[in-house]
mmCIF file of C-alpha atoms in Angstrom:
data_model
loop_
_atom_site.group_PDB
_atom_site.id
_atom_site.type_symbol
_atom_site.label_atom_id
_atom_site.label_comp_id
_atom_site.label_asym_id
_atom_site.label_seq_id
_atom_site.Cartn_x
_atom_site.Cartn_y
_atom_site.Cartn_z
ATOM 1 C CA MET U 1 10.254 80.601 164.064
ATOM 2 C CA THR U 2 9.674 84.060 162.407
ATOM 3 C CA THR U 3 13.202 85.212 163.229
ATOM 4 C CA SER U 4 14.176 83.851 159.422
ATOM 5 C CA LEU U 5 10.781 85.540 158.023
ATOM 6 C CA HIS U 6 10.422 88.947 156.213
ATOM 7 C CA ARG U 7 8.029 91.012 158.218
ATOM 8 C CA LEU U 8 4.886 92.362 156.364
ATOM 9 C CA TYR U 9 2.928 95.426 157.876
ATOM 10 C CA SER U 10 -0.505 95.499 156.285
ATOM 11 C CA PHE U 11 -4.218 96.289 156.629
ATOM 12 C CA ARG U 12 -6.757 93.840 155.077
ATOM 13 C CA ARG U 13 -9.163 96.303 153.109
ATOM 14 C CA CYS U 14 -6.192 98.714 151.616
ATOM 15 C CA PRO U 15 -5.976 97.964 147.922
ATOM 16 C CA TYR U 16 -2.242 98.444 148.084
ATOM 17 C CA ALA U 17 -1.658 96.072 150.884
ATOM 18 C CA MET U 18 -3.877 93.644 149.052
ATOM 19 C CA ARG U 19 -1.492 93.762 145.985
ATOM 20 C CA ALA U 20 1.349 93.434 148.054
ATOM 21 C CA ARG U 21 -0.060 90.243 149.406
ATOM 22 C CA LEU U 22 -1.070 88.976 146.128
ATOM 23 C CA GLY U 23 2.496 89.476 144.971
ATOM 24 C CA LEU U 24 3.625 87.405 148.081
ATOM 25 C CA LEU U 25 1.321 84.517 147.340
ATOM 26 C CA PHE U 26 1.820 84.278 143.634
ATOM 27 C CA ALA U 27 5.831 84.266 144.454
ATOM 28 C CA GLU U 28 5.042 81.541 147.238
ATOM 29 C CA LEU U 29 6.825 83.310 149.881
ATOM 30 C CA GLN U 30 5.835 83.330 153.479
ATOM 31 C CA VAL U 31 6.154 86.367 155.783
ATOM 32 C CA GLU U 32 5.524 87.462 159.312
ATOM 33 C CA LEU U 33 2.204 89.405 158.960
ATOM 34 C CA ARG U 34 1.425 92.140 161.212
ATOM 35 C CA GLU U 35 -2.084 93.545 160.730
ATOM 36 C CA ILE U 36 -2.494 97.047 162.011
ATOM 37 C CA VAL U 37 -5.133 99.331 163.238
ATOM 38 C CA LEU U 38 -4.948 102.567 161.240
ATOM 39 C CA LYS U 39 -5.811 104.717 164.277
ATOM 40 C CA ASP U 40 -3.477 103.084 166.356
ATOM 41 C CA LYS U 41 -0.316 102.328 164.066
ATOM 42 C CA PRO U 42 2.449 100.460 166.047
ATOM 43 C CA ALA U 43 5.620 102.364 166.871
ATOM 44 C CA GLN U 44 7.560 99.559 165.321
ATOM 45 C CA MET U 45 6.306 100.309 161.975
ATOM 46 C CA LEU U 46 6.657 104.137 162.292
ATOM 47 C CA ALA U 47 10.131 103.528 163.110
ATOM 48 C CA ILE U 48 11.171 101.998 159.875
ATOM 49 C CA SER U 49 8.743 103.883 157.783
ATOM 50 C CA PRO U 50 7.672 107.370 159.226
ATOM 51 C CA LYS U 51 5.131 108.003 156.344
ATOM 52 C CA GLY U 52 2.826 105.836 158.269
ATOM 53 C CA THR U 53 1.277 103.947 155.250
ATOM 54 C CA VAL U 54 0.837 100.332 154.373
ATOM 55 C CA PRO U 55 1.957 98.141 153.273
ATOM 56 C CA VAL U 56 5.593 97.913 154.473
ATOM 57 C CA LEU U 57 7.981 95.048 154.053
ATOM 58 C CA GLN U 58 10.947 94.809 156.529
ATOM 59 C CA LEU U 59 13.280 92.215 155.159
ATOM 60 C CA THR U 60 15.556 89.952 157.401
ATOM 61 C CA ASP U 61 18.567 91.855 156.452
ATOM 62 C CA GLY U 62 16.976 95.063 157.561
ATOM 63 C CA VAL U 63 15.970 96.584 154.199
ATOM 64 C CA VAL U 64 12.728 98.234 154.177
ATOM 65 C CA ILE U 65 10.439 98.263 151.351
ATOM 66 C CA GLU U 66 7.612 100.947 151.370
ATOM 67 C CA GLU U 67 5.883 100.877 148.140
ATOM 68 C CA SER U 68 3.335 98.070 147.217
ATOM 69 C CA ARG U 69 4.452 98.018 143.558
ATOM 70 C CA ASP U 70 8.175 97.710 144.916
ATOM 71 C CA ILE U 71 6.906 94.784 147.265
ATOM 72 C CA MET U 72 5.123 92.965 144.268
ATOM 73 C CA ILE U 73 8.142 93.254 142.194
ATOM 74 C CA TRP U 74 10.745 92.307 144.750
ATOM 75 C CA ALA U 75 8.596 89.251 145.789
ATOM 76 C CA LEU U 76 8.240 88.023 142.222
ATOM 77 C CA GLU U 77 12.041 88.531 141.365
ATOM 78 C CA GLN U 78 12.587 86.032 144.103
ATOM 79 C CA HIS U 79 10.298 83.464 142.537
ATOM 80 C CA ASP U 80 7.785 83.736 139.735
ATOM 81 C CA PRO U 81 6.624 80.440 138.819
ATOM 82 C CA GLN U 82 3.421 81.618 136.874
ATOM 83 C CA GLY U 83 5.504 84.368 135.012
ATOM 84 C CA LEU U 84 3.809 87.524 136.415
ATOM 85 C CA LEU U 85 6.898 89.333 135.463
ATOM 86 C CA ASP U 86 6.963 88.399 131.703
ATOM 87 C CA ALA U 87 9.519 90.563 130.108
ATOM 88 C CA ALA U 88 7.702 90.845 126.993
ATOM 89 C CA VAL U 89 4.920 93.100 128.460
ATOM 90 C CA LEU U 90 6.623 94.160 131.688
ATOM 91 C CA ASP U 91 7.055 97.736 130.433
ATOM 92 C CA GLN U 92 3.259 97.958 129.350
ATOM 93 C CA ALA U 93 2.404 96.510 132.816
ATOM 94 C CA LYS U 94 4.217 98.947 134.767
ATOM 95 C CA ALA U 95 2.743 101.731 132.842
ATOM 96 C CA LEU U 96 -0.768 100.629 133.432
ATOM 97 C CA ILE U 97 -0.043 100.294 137.100
ATOM 98 C CA GLU U 98 1.363 103.803 136.990
ATOM 99 C CA GLN U 99 -1.821 105.133 135.446
ATOM 100 C CA ASN U 100 -3.982 103.159 138.104
ATOM 101 C CA ASP U 101 -1.946 104.948 140.906
ATOM 102 C CA ASN U 102 -1.679 108.220 139.645
ATOM 103 C CA GLU U 103 -4.962 109.113 137.612
ATOM 104 C CA PHE U 104 -7.567 106.264 138.428
ATOM 105 C CA LYS U 105 -6.891 106.235 142.038
ATOM 106 C CA HIS U 106 -7.292 110.236 142.071
ATOM 107 C CA TRP U 107 -11.032 109.637 140.830
ATOM 108 C CA LEU U 108 -11.758 106.735 142.660
ATOM 109 C CA ASP U 109 -10.947 108.420 146.018
ATOM 110 C CA ARG U 110 -13.317 111.275 145.103
ATOM 111 C CA TYR U 111 -15.883 108.708 143.811
ATOM 112 C CA LYS U 112 -15.772 106.674 146.984
ATOM 113 C CA TYR U 113 -15.636 110.087 149.360
ATOM 114 C CA SER U 114 -17.905 112.342 147.251
ATOM 115 C CA ASP U 115 -19.146 114.125 150.226
ATOM 116 C CA ARG U 116 -15.618 115.335 151.080
ATOM 117 C CA HIS U 117 -15.289 116.647 147.482
ATOM 118 C CA PRO U 118 -18.342 118.876 146.969
ATOM 119 C CA ASP U 119 -16.723 120.468 143.638
ATOM 120 C CA MET U 120 -18.416 117.548 141.518
ATOM 121 C CA SER U 121 -21.282 115.183 142.138
ATOM 122 C CA GLN U 122 -20.431 111.473 142.771
ATOM 123 C CA MET U 123 -21.735 110.539 139.196
ATOM 124 C CA GLU U 124 -19.391 112.900 137.579
ATOM 125 C CA TYR U 125 -16.251 111.423 139.497
ATOM 126 C CA ARG U 126 -17.353 107.948 138.725
ATOM 127 C CA GLN U 127 -17.523 108.955 134.889
ATOM 128 C CA ARG U 128 -14.094 110.446 135.270
ATOM 129 C CA GLY U 129 -12.939 107.353 136.594
ATOM 130 C CA GLU U 130 -14.583 105.250 133.868
ATOM 131 C CA ALA U 131 -11.952 106.479 131.196
ATOM 132 C CA PHE U 132 -9.427 104.213 132.948
ATOM 133 C CA LEU U 133 -12.098 101.284 133.123
ATOM 134 C CA GLN U 134 -12.748 101.835 129.513
ATOM 135 C CA ILE U 135 -9.026 101.400 128.853
ATOM 136 C CA LEU U 136 -9.259 98.164 130.892
ATOM 137 C CA GLU U 137 -12.521 97.045 128.753
ATOM 138 C CA ARG U 138 -10.657 97.250 125.449
ATOM 139 C CA LEU U 139 -7.741 95.321 126.605
ATOM 140 C CA LEU U 140 -9.928 92.577 127.955
ATOM 141 C CA THR U 141 -12.100 92.224 124.898
ATOM 142 C CA GLU U 142 -8.662 90.758 123.201
ATOM 143 C CA ASN U 143 -7.466 88.281 126.129
ATOM 144 C CA PRO U 144 -8.815 87.015 129.346
ATOM 145 C CA PHE U 145 -6.275 88.917 131.283
ATOM 146 C CA LEU U 146 -5.223 92.374 130.656
ATOM 147 C CA LEU U 147 -1.931 91.930 128.634
ATOM 148 C CA GLY U 148 -2.578 88.471 127.471
ATOM 149 C CA HIS U 149 -3.780 84.885 128.226
ATOM 150 C CA GLN U 150 -1.939 84.461 131.539
ATOM 151 C CA PRO U 151 -2.148 86.972 134.211
ATOM 152 C CA THR U 152 0.719 89.577 134.823
ATOM 153 C CA ILE U 153 1.862 92.034 137.729
ATOM 154 C CA ALA U 154 -0.705 94.566 135.760
ATOM 155 C CA ASP U 155 -3.666 92.157 136.866
ATOM 156 C CA ILE U 156 -2.779 91.914 140.450
ATOM 157 C CA GLY U 157 -1.611 95.421 140.787
ATOM 158 C CA ILE U 158 -4.784 96.964 139.305
ATOM 159 C CA MET U 159 -7.413 94.566 140.273
ATOM 160 C CA PRO U 160 -7.829 95.685 144.173
ATOM 161 C CA PHE U 161 -8.571 99.296 142.893
ATOM 162 C CA VAL U 162 -11.199 98.056 140.645
ATOM 163 C CA ARG U 163 -12.836 96.096 143.447
ATOM 164 C CA GLN U 164 -12.900 99.048 145.407
ATOM 165 C CA PHE U 165 -14.412 101.076 142.660
ATOM 166 C CA ALA U 166 -16.915 98.491 141.984
ATOM 167 C CA HIS U 167 -17.832 98.246 145.629
ATOM 168 C CA VAL U 168 -19.005 101.888 145.986
ATOM 169 C CA ASP U 169 -21.997 101.172 144.173
ATOM 170 C CA ARG U 170 -22.338 97.438 143.087
ATOM 171 C CA ASP U 171 -25.453 97.942 141.248
ATOM 172 C CA ALA U 172 -24.175 100.982 139.270
ATOM 173 C CA PHE U 173 -20.969 99.109 138.447
ATOM 174 C CA TYR U 174 -22.444 96.022 137.190
ATOM 175 C CA SER U 175 -24.822 98.145 135.041
ATOM 176 C CA LEU U 176 -22.219 99.656 133.259
ATOM 177 C CA PRO U 177 -21.198 98.480 129.631
ATOM 178 C CA TYR U 178 -18.010 96.804 130.663
ATOM 179 C CA PRO U 179 -18.950 93.049 130.272
ATOM 180 C CA ASN U 180 -15.175 91.903 130.254
ATOM 181 C CA LEU U 181 -14.096 94.049 133.086
ATOM 182 C CA GLN U 182 -16.949 92.774 135.061
ATOM 183 C CA ARG U 183 -16.029 89.045 134.036
ATOM 184 C CA TRP U 184 -12.370 89.620 134.799
ATOM 185 C CA LEU U 185 -13.206 91.077 138.334
ATOM 186 C CA GLN U 186 -15.351 88.333 138.974
ATOM 187 C CA LEU U 187 -12.740 85.897 138.151
ATOM 188 C CA TRP U 188 -10.287 87.422 140.675
ATOM 189 C CA LEU U 189 -12.704 87.883 143.324
ATOM 190 C CA GLU U 190 -13.152 84.028 143.309
ATOM 191 C CA HIS U 191 -9.278 83.416 142.594
ATOM 192 C CA PRO U 192 -7.795 81.035 145.370
ATOM 193 C CA LEU U 193 -5.075 83.261 145.925
ATOM 194 C CA PHE U 194 -7.192 86.361 146.298
ATOM 195 C CA LEU U 195 -9.476 84.418 149.022
ATOM 196 C CA LYS U 196 -6.040 83.658 150.709
ATOM 197 C CA ALA U 197 -5.277 87.351 150.595
ATOM 198 C CA MET U 198 -8.434 88.346 152.331
ATOM 199 C CA VAL U 199 -8.455 86.125 154.999
ATOM 200 C CA LYS U 200 -8.794 88.143 158.408
ATOM 201 C CA TYR U 201 -6.224 88.035 160.923
ATOM 202 C CA PRO U 202 -6.523 89.866 164.504
ATOM 203 C CA PRO U 203 -4.545 93.183 164.829
ATOM 204 C CA TRP U 204 -0.881 92.508 165.883
ATOM 205 C CA GLN U 205 0.088 93.398 169.428
ATOM 206 C CA GLU U 206 3.450 93.436 170.945
ATOM 207 C CA GLY U 207 4.266 90.179 172.775
ATOM 208 C CA GLY U 208 1.514 88.322 171.161
ATOM 209 C CA ASP U 209 1.808 85.128 168.934
ATOM 210 C CA ALA U 210 3.553 85.908 165.425
ATOM 211 C CA VAL U 211 1.322 85.337 162.575
ATOM 212 C CA VAL U 212 2.704 83.374 159.405
ATOM 213 C CA PHE U 213 1.006 84.463 156.293
ATOM 214 C CA PRO U 214 -0.003 82.558 154.392
ATOM 215 C CA THR U 215 -0.403 79.807 156.705
#
């Protein structure tokens, strides 16, 4: 059954893997899902992607897509019924995702793991990360989604990282003066496709039953 399906190596809690799964869900594409254990990465994944990070999408023709942004875009180029690749704002969406990945993620990691980065306090790291949250808050004062009245690739590409930031200290996050961002995040946390993206699957084992995602 799965010989005709593309294969996704994923890890449920990784924000990069979350957005890849969201891209596939919005594209209404099924894949064979291989949930990995980070401390015991399968040789099959490392053989096609030696960098050893998820997500990794192996297409049925053997092509390997190693970056989550590229997986989202590829999936939606196949089928985009809700218009997440809206050409009118696509460049702006890609720029926001780039800022998320290169700037916000830097401070997010230090905020989450501040004990590993003693150069600054956890609060200082949080405040550095808030610079990006303030950009998102301003965008969300004008529209319910980041770039308009409908979600785009920017929303699904950035939301998992805002979620991770919020979960470092939920009380602190929800006390911050970003009501539109908080509303937006809550909307996504309750979104049916995000709930599907976060379904737990057992770790993949060679010889075990194939898992089709979404089921």
